[in-house]
CSV table of C-alpha atoms and ligand atoms in Angstrom, one decimal:
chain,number,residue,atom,x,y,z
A,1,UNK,CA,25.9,-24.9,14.3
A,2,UNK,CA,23.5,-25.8,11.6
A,3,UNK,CA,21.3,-22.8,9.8
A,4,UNK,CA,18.2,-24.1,7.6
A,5,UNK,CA,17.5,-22.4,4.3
A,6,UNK,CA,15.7,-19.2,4.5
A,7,UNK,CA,13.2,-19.2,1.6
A,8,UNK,CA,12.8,-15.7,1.4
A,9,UNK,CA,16.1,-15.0,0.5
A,10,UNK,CA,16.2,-18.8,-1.8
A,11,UNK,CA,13.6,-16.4,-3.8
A,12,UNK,CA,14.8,-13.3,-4.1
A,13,UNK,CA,18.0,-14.9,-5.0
A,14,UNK,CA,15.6,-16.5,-8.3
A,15,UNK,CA,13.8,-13.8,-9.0
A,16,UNK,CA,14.7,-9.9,-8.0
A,17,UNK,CA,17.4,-9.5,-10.4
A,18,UNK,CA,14.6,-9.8,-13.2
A,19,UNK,CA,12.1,-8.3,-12.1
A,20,UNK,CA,10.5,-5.8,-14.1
A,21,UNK,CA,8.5,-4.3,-11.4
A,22,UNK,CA,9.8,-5.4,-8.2
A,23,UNK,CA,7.1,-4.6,-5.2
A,24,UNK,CA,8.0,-7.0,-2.6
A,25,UNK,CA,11.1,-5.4,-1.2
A,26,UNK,CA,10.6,-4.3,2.9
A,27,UNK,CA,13.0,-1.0,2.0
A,28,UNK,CA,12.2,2.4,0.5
A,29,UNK,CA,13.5,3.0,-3.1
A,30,UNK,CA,17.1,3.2,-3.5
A,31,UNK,CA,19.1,6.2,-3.6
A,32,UNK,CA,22.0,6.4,-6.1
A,33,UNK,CA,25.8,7.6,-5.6
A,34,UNK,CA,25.7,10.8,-7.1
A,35,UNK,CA,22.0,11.4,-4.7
A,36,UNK,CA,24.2,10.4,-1.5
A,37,UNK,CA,26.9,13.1,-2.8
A,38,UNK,CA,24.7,15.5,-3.4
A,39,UNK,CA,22.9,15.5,-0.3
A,40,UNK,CA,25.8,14.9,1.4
A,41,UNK,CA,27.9,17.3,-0.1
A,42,UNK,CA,30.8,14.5,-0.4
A,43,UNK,CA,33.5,15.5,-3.0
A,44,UNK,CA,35.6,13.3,-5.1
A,45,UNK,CA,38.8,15.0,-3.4
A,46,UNK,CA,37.4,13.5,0.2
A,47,UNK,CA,37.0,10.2,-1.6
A,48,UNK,CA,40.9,10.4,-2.9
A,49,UNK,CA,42.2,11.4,0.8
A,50,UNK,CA,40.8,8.0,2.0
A,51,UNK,CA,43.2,5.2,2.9
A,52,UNK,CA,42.7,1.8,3.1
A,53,UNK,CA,43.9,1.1,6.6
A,54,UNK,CA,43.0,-1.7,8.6
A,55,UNK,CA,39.2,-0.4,10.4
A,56,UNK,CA,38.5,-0.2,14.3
A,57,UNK,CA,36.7,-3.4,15.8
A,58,UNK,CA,33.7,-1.6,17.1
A,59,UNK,CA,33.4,0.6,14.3
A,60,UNK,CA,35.1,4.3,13.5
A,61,UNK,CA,34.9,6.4,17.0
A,62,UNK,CA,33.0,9.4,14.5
A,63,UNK,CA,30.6,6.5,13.3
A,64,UNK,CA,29.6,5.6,16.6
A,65,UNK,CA,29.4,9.1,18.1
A,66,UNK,CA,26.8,10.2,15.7
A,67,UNK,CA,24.8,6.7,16.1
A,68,UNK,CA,25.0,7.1,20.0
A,69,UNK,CA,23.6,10.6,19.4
A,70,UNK,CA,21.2,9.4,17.6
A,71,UNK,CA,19.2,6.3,19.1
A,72,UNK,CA,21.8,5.9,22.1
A,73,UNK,CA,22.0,7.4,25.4
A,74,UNK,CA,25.1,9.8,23.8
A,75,UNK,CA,27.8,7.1,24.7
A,76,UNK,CA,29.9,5.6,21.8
A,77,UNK,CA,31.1,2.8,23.9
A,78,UNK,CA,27.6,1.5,23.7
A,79,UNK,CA,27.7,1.0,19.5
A,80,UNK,CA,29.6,-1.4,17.5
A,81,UNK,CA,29.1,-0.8,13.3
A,82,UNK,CA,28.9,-3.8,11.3
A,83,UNK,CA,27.6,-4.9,7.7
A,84,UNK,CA,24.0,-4.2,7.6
A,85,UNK,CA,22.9,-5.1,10.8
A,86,UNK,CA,22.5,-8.9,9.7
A,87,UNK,CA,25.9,-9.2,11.3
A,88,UNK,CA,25.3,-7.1,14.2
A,89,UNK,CA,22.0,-9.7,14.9
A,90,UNK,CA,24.2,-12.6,14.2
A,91,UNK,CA,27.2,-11.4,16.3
A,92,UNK,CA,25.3,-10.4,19.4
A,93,UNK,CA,22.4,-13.9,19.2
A,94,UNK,CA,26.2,-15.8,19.2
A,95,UNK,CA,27.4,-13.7,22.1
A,96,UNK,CA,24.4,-14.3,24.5
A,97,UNK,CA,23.0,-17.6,23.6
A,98,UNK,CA,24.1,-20.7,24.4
A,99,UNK,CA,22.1,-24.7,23.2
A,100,UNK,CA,19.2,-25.0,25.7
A,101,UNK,CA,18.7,-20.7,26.6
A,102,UNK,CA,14.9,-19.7,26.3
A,103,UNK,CA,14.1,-17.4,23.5
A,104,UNK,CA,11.1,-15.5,22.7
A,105,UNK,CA,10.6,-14.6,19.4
A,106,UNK,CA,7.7,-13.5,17.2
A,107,UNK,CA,6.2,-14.9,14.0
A,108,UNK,CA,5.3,-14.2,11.2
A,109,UNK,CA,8.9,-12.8,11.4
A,110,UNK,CA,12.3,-12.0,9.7
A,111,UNK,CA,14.1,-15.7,9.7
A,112,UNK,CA,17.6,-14.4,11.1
A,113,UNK,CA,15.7,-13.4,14.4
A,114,UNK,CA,14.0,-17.0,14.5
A,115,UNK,CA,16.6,-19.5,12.9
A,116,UNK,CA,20.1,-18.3,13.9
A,117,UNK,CA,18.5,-18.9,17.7
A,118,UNK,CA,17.4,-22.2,16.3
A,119,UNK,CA,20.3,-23.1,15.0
A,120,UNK,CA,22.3,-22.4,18.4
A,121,UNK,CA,20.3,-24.7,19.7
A,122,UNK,CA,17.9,-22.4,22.0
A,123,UNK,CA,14.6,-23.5,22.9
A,124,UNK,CA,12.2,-21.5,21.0
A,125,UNK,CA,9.0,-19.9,22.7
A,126,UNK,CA,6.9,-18.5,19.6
A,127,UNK,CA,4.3,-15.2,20.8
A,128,UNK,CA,2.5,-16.0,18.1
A,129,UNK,CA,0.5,-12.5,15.6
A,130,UNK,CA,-2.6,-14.0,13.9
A,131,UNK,CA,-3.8,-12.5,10.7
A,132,UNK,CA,-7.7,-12.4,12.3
A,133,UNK,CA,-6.5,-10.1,15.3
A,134,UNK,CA,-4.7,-7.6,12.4
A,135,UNK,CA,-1.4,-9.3,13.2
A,136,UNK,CA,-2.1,-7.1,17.1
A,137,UNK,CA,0.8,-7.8,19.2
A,138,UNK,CA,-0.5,-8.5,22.6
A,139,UNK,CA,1.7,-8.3,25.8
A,140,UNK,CA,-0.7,-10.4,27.7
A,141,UNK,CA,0.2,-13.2,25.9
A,142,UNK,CA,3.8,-12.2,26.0
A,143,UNK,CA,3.4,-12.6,29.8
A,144,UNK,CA,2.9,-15.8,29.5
A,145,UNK,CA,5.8,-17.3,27.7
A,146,UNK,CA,8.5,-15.5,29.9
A,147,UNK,CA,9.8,-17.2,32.7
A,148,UNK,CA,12.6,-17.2,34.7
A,149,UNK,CA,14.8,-19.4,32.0
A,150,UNK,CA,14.4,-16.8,29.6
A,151,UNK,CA,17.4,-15.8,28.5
A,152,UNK,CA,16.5,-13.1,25.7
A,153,UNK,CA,12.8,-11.4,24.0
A,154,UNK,CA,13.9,-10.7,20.0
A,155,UNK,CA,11.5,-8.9,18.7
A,156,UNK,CA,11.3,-6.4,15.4
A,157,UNK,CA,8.6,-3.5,16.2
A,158,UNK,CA,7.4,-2.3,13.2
A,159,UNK,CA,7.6,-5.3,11.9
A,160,UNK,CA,9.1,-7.4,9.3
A,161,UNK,CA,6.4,-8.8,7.5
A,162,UNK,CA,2.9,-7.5,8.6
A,163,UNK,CA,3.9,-3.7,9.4
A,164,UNK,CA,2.2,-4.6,12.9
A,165,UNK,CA,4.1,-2.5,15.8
A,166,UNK,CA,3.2,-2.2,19.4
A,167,UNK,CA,2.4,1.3,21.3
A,168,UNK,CA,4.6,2.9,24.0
A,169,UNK,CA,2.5,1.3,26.8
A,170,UNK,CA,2.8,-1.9,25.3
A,171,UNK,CA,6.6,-1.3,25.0
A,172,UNK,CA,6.4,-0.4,28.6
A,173,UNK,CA,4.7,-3.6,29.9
A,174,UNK,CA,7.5,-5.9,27.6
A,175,UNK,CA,10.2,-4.4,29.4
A,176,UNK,CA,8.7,-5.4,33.4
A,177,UNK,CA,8.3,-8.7,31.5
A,178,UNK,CA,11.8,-8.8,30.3
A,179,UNK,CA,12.9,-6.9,33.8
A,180,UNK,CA,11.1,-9.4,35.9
A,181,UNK,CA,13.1,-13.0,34.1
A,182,UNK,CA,16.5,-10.5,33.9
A,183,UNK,CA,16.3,-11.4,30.3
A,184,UNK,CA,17.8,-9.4,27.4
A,185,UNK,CA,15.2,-7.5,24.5
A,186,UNK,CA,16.8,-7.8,21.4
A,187,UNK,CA,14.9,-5.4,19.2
A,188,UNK,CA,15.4,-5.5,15.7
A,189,UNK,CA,14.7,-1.1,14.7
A,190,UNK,CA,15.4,-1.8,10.9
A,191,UNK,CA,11.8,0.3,10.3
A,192,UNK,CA,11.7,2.1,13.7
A,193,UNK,CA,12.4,5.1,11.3
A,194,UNK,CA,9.0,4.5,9.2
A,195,UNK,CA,5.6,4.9,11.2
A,196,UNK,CA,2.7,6.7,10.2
A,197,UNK,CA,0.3,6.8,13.1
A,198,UNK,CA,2.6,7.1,16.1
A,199,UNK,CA,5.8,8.6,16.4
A,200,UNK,CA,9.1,6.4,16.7
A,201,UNK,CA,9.4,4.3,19.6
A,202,UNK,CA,11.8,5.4,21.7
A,203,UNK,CA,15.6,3.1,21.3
A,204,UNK,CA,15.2,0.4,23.9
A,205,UNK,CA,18.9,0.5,24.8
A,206,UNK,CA,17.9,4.4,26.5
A,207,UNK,CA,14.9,2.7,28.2
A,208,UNK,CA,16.3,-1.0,29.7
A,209,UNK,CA,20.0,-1.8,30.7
A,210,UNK,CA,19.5,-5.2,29.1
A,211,UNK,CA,17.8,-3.5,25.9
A,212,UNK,CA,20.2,-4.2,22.9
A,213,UNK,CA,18.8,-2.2,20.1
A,214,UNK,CA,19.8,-3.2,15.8
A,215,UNK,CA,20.1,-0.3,13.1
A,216,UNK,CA,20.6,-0.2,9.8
A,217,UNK,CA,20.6,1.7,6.5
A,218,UNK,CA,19.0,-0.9,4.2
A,219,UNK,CA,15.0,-0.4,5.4
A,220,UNK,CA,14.3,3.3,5.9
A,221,UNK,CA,17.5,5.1,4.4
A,222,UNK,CA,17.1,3.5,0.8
A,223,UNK,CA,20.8,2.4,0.9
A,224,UNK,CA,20.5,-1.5,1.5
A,225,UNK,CA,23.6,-1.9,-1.1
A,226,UNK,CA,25.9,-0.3,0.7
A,227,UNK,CA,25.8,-2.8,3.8
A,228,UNK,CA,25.6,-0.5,6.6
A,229,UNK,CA,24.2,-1.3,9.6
A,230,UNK,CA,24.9,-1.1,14.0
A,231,UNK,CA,23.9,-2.4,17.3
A,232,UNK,CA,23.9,-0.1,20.9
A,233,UNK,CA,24.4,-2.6,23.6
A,234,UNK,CA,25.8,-2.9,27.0
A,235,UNK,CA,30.2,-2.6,26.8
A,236,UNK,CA,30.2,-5.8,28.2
A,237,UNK,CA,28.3,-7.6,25.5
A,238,UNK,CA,30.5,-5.8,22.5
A,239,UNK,CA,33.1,-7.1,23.9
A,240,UNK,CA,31.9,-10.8,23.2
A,241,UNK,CA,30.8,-9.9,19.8
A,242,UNK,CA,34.4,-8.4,19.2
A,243,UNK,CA,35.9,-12.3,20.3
A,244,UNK,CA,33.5,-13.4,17.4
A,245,UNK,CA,33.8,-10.8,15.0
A,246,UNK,CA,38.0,-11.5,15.4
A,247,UNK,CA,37.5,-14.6,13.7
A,248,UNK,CA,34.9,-13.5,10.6
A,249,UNK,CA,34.7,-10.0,9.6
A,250,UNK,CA,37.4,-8.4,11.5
A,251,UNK,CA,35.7,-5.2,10.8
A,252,UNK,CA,33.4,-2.7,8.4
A,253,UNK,CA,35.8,-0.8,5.6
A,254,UNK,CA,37.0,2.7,6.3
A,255,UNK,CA,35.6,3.7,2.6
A,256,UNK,CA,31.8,2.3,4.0
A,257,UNK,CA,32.3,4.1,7.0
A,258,UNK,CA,33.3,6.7,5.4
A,259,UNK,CA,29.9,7.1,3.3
A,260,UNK,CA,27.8,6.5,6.5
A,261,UNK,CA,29.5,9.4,8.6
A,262,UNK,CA,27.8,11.7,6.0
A,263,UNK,CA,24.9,9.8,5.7
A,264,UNK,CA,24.8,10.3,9.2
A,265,UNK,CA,25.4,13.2,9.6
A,266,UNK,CA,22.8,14.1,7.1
A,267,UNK,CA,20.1,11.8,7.9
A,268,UNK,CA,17.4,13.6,7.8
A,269,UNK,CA,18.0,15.0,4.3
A,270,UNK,CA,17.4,10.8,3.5
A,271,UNK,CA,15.1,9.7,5.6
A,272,UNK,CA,12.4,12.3,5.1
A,273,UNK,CA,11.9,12.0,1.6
A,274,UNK,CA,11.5,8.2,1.4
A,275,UNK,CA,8.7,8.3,4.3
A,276,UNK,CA,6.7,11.0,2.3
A,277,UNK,CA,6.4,8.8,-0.8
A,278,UNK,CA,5.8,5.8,1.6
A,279,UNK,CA,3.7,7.6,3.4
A,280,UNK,CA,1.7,8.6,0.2
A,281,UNK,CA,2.3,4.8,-1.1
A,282,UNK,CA,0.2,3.1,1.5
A,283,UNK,CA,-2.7,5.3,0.4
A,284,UNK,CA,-2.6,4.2,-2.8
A,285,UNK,CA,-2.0,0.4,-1.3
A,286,UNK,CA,-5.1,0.3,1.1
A,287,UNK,CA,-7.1,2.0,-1.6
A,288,UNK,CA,-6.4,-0.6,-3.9
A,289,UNK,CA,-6.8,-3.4,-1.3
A,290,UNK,CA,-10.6,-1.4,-0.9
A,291,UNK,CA,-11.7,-1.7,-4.4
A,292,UNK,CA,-10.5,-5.4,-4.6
A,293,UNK,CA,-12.1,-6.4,-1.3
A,294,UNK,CA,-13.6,-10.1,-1.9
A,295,UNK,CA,-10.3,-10.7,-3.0
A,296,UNK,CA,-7.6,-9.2,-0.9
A,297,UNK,CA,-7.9,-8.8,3.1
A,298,UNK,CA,-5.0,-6.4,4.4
A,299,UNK,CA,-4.4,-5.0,7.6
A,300,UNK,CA,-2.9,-1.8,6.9
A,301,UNK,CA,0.8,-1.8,8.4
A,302,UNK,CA,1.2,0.7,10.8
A,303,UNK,CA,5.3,0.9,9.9
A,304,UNK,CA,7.8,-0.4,7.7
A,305,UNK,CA,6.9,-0.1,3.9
A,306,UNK,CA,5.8,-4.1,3.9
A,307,UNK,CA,2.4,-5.7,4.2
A,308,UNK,CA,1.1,-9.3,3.8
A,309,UNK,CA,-2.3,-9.0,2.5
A,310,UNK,CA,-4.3,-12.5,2.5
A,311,UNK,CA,-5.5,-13.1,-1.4
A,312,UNK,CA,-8.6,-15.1,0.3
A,313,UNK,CA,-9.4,-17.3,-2.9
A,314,UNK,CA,-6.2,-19.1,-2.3
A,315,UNK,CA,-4.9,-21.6,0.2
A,316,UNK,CA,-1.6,-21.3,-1.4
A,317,UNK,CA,-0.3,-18.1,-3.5
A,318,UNK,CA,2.9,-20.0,-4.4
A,319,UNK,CA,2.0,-20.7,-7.8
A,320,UNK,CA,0.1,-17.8,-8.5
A,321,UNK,CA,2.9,-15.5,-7.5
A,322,UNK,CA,5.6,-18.1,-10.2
A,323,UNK,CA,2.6,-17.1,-12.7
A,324,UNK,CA,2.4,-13.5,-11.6
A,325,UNK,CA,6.1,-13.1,-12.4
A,326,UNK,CA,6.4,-15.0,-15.2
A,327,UNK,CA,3.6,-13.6,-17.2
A,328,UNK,CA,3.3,-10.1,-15.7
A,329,UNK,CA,7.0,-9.4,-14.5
A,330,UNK,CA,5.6,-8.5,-11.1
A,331,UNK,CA,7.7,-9.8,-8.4
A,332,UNK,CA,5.8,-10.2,-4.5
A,333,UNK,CA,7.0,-12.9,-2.1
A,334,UNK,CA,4.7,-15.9,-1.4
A,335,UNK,CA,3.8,-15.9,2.5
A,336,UNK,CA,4.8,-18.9,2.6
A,337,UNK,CA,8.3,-17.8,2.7
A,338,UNK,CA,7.0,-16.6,6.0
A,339,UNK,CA,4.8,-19.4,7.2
A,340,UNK,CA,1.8,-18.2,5.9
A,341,UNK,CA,0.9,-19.8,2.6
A,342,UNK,CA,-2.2,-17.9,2.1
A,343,UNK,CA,-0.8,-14.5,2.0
A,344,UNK,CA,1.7,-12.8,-0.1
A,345,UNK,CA,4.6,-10.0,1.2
A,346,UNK,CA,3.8,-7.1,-0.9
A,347,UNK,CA,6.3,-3.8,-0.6
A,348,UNK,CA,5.4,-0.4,-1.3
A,349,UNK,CA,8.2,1.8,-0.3
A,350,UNK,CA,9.6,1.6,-4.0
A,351,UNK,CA,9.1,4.3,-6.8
A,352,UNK,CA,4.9,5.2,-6.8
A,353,UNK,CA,4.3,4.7,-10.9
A,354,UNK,CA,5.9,1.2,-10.6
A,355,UNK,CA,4.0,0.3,-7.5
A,356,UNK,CA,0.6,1.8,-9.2
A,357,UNK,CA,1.4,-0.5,-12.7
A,358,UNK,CA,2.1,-3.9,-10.1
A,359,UNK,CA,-1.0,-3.1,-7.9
A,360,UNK,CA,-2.8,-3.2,-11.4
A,361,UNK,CA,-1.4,-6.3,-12.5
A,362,UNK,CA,-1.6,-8.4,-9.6
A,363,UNK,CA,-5.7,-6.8,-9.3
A,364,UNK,CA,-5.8,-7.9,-12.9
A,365,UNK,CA,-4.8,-11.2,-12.4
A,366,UNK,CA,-6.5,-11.9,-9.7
A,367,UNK,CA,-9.7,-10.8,-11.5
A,368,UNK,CA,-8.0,-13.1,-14.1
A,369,UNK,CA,-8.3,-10.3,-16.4
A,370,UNK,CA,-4.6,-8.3,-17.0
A,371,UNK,CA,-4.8,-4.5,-17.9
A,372,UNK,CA,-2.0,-3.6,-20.8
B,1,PLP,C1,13.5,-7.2,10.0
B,1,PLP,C2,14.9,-7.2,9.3
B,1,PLP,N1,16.0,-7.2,10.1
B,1,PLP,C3,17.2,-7.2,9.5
B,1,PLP,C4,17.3,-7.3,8.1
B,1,PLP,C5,18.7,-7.4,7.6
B,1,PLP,O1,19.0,-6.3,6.9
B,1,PLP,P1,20.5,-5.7,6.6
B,1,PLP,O2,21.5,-6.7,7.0
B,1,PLP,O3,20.5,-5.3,5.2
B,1,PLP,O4,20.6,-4.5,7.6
B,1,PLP,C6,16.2,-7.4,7.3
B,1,PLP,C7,16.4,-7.5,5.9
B,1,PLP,O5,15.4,-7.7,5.1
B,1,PLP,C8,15.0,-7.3,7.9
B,1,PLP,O6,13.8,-7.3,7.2
């Protein structure tokens, strides 16, 4: 199996960790140790009793309890916990796919969804969101890449990078597609906890017996450090990730699962806060995109905290993003990272005042004038 480089993550890797105001993340802002605790109520004394015992293959039965109570059906045999759910995608795309499988996936999209399918040598079918439609997710077109050698639909609803998500009778119609070929959806729910005109989708494993569903707590519970994350699928399909996961990761650390039993447990108490600033975040985003219209188009996302606005003066933002970094310590991704070398990735779940000072500087330069 042979992965190709994932440029998002080739710059990141350059540039986040010097960032002086970082707004191209796709997670809220960060919570700290001593925020989990107190929200939580964790004590250093339940920290001391833990012991560093070997952890369960599918994850801590408490863990999976409150995830299947969650966004499962109530059944803990349907969730296995892994590290961030990057290795719950990875572990279940190596458990179902074999070289020649169909797979439908969407772009612009998050490369582990597209490439690790690539890589194990499945033939791709692409349902393609254009930038002139407001990146508009149609079914119809969906129709007509399934057939009956479909082996899986991987999608990511909202979505990773345009914020675009589909409705419920939209989410409806892709299941009778995926029903009708006896194919699997693989749906990525790393933002399904961050919408702000409809409320969350309901978690396709309740809705489709073939519906595998991915969680995590890096996008929409501010904790992408800790390396937390889940998948609710069928027994029979944890069972094959288990086989793979025996020879890599063995399994997530008691003192992780630990943290995530009262994150869980208290989720809420995370998850609101983070979508009221988000919430209020986009406001400030789409007026800014407003008052630099000529410059910027932007379909307002309808979930996640990411967006890829088009800077229409340029075919390519890769340099001007390089300059906006260098000179103005503003960190964004270049679309093309993403395919779309006229766009940019721009986040806005982080802290408000630093996303305010980075909307000004990237208006600034693109008026080619900087403020401060
Ligand atoms: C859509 C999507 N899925 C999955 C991931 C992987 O996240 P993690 O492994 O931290 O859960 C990311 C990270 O950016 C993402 O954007």
């Amino acid at each position: 199996m042979r992965l190709r480089r994932a440029p998002l993550e080739d710059w990141l890797r350059d540039y986040y960790f010097a960032a002086e105001i970082d707004i191209s993340s796709s997670g809220v802002q960060p919570y700290s140790m001593a925020e989990l605790r107190a929200k939580t109520g964790l004590d250093h004394n339940q920290i001391d009793a833990l012991v560093f015992n070997d952890g369960y293959s599918l994850g801590a039965p408490a863990v999976r309890a409150a995830i299947a109570g969650r966004w499962g059906d109530g059944e803990p045999g349907k969730v296995m916990t892994t590290s961030g759910s990057s290795e719950a995608i990875s572990l279940v795309l190596t458990a179902l796919l074999r070289p020649g499988d169909e797979v439908v996936v969407v772009q612009p999209g998050y490369h582990l969804l597209v490439e690790f399918a690539v890589a194990l040598g499945c033939t791709i079918r692409t349902w393609q969101l254009h930038a002139d439609d407001g990146w508009n997710a149609s079914p119809g077109e969906l129709a007509e890449l399934v057939t009956d050698r479909t082996r899986a639909i991987i999608v990511n609803f909202p979505q990773n990078p345009t914020g675009a998500s589909i409705g419920e009778e939209d989410l409806r119609a892709l299941v009778s597609h995926a029903e009708r070929a006896g194919a699997y959806i693989l749906w990525d729910a790393a933002f399904a906890d961050l919408t702000y005109e409809a409320p969350a989708l309901p978690d396709i494993s309740t809705l489709y017996p073939r519906g595998i569903s991915f969680g995590t707590f890096s996008k929409a519970f501010g904790l992408p450090g800790l390396r937390f994350g889940w998948c609710v699928a069928p027994p029979d399909v944890l069972a094959e990730c288990v086989r793979v996961r025996d020879y890599t990761t063995l399994h997530v650390s008691p003192l992780i699962e630990l943290l995530a039993l009262r994150v869980l447990e208290n989720a809420d108490g995370f998850l609101r806060p983070r979508l009221k600033q988000a919430r209020h975040n986009r406001d400030i985003l789409k007026e800014w995109a407003d008052a630099n219209a000529g410059q910027v188009s932007l379909t307002l996302p309808a979930g996640g905290v990411a967006g890829v606005p088009r800077l229409d003066r340029l075919a390519s933002t890769d340099d001007f993003c390089e300059q906006l970094f260098r000179r103005h310590g503003v960190l964004v991704v270049p679309g093309s990272c993403f395919g779309r070398p006229g766009h940019i990735r721009l986040g806005f779940g982080g802290a408000t005042d630093e996303l305010i000072r980075g909307l000004d500087r990237l208006g600034g330069m693109l008026r080619g004038s900087v403020p401060g």
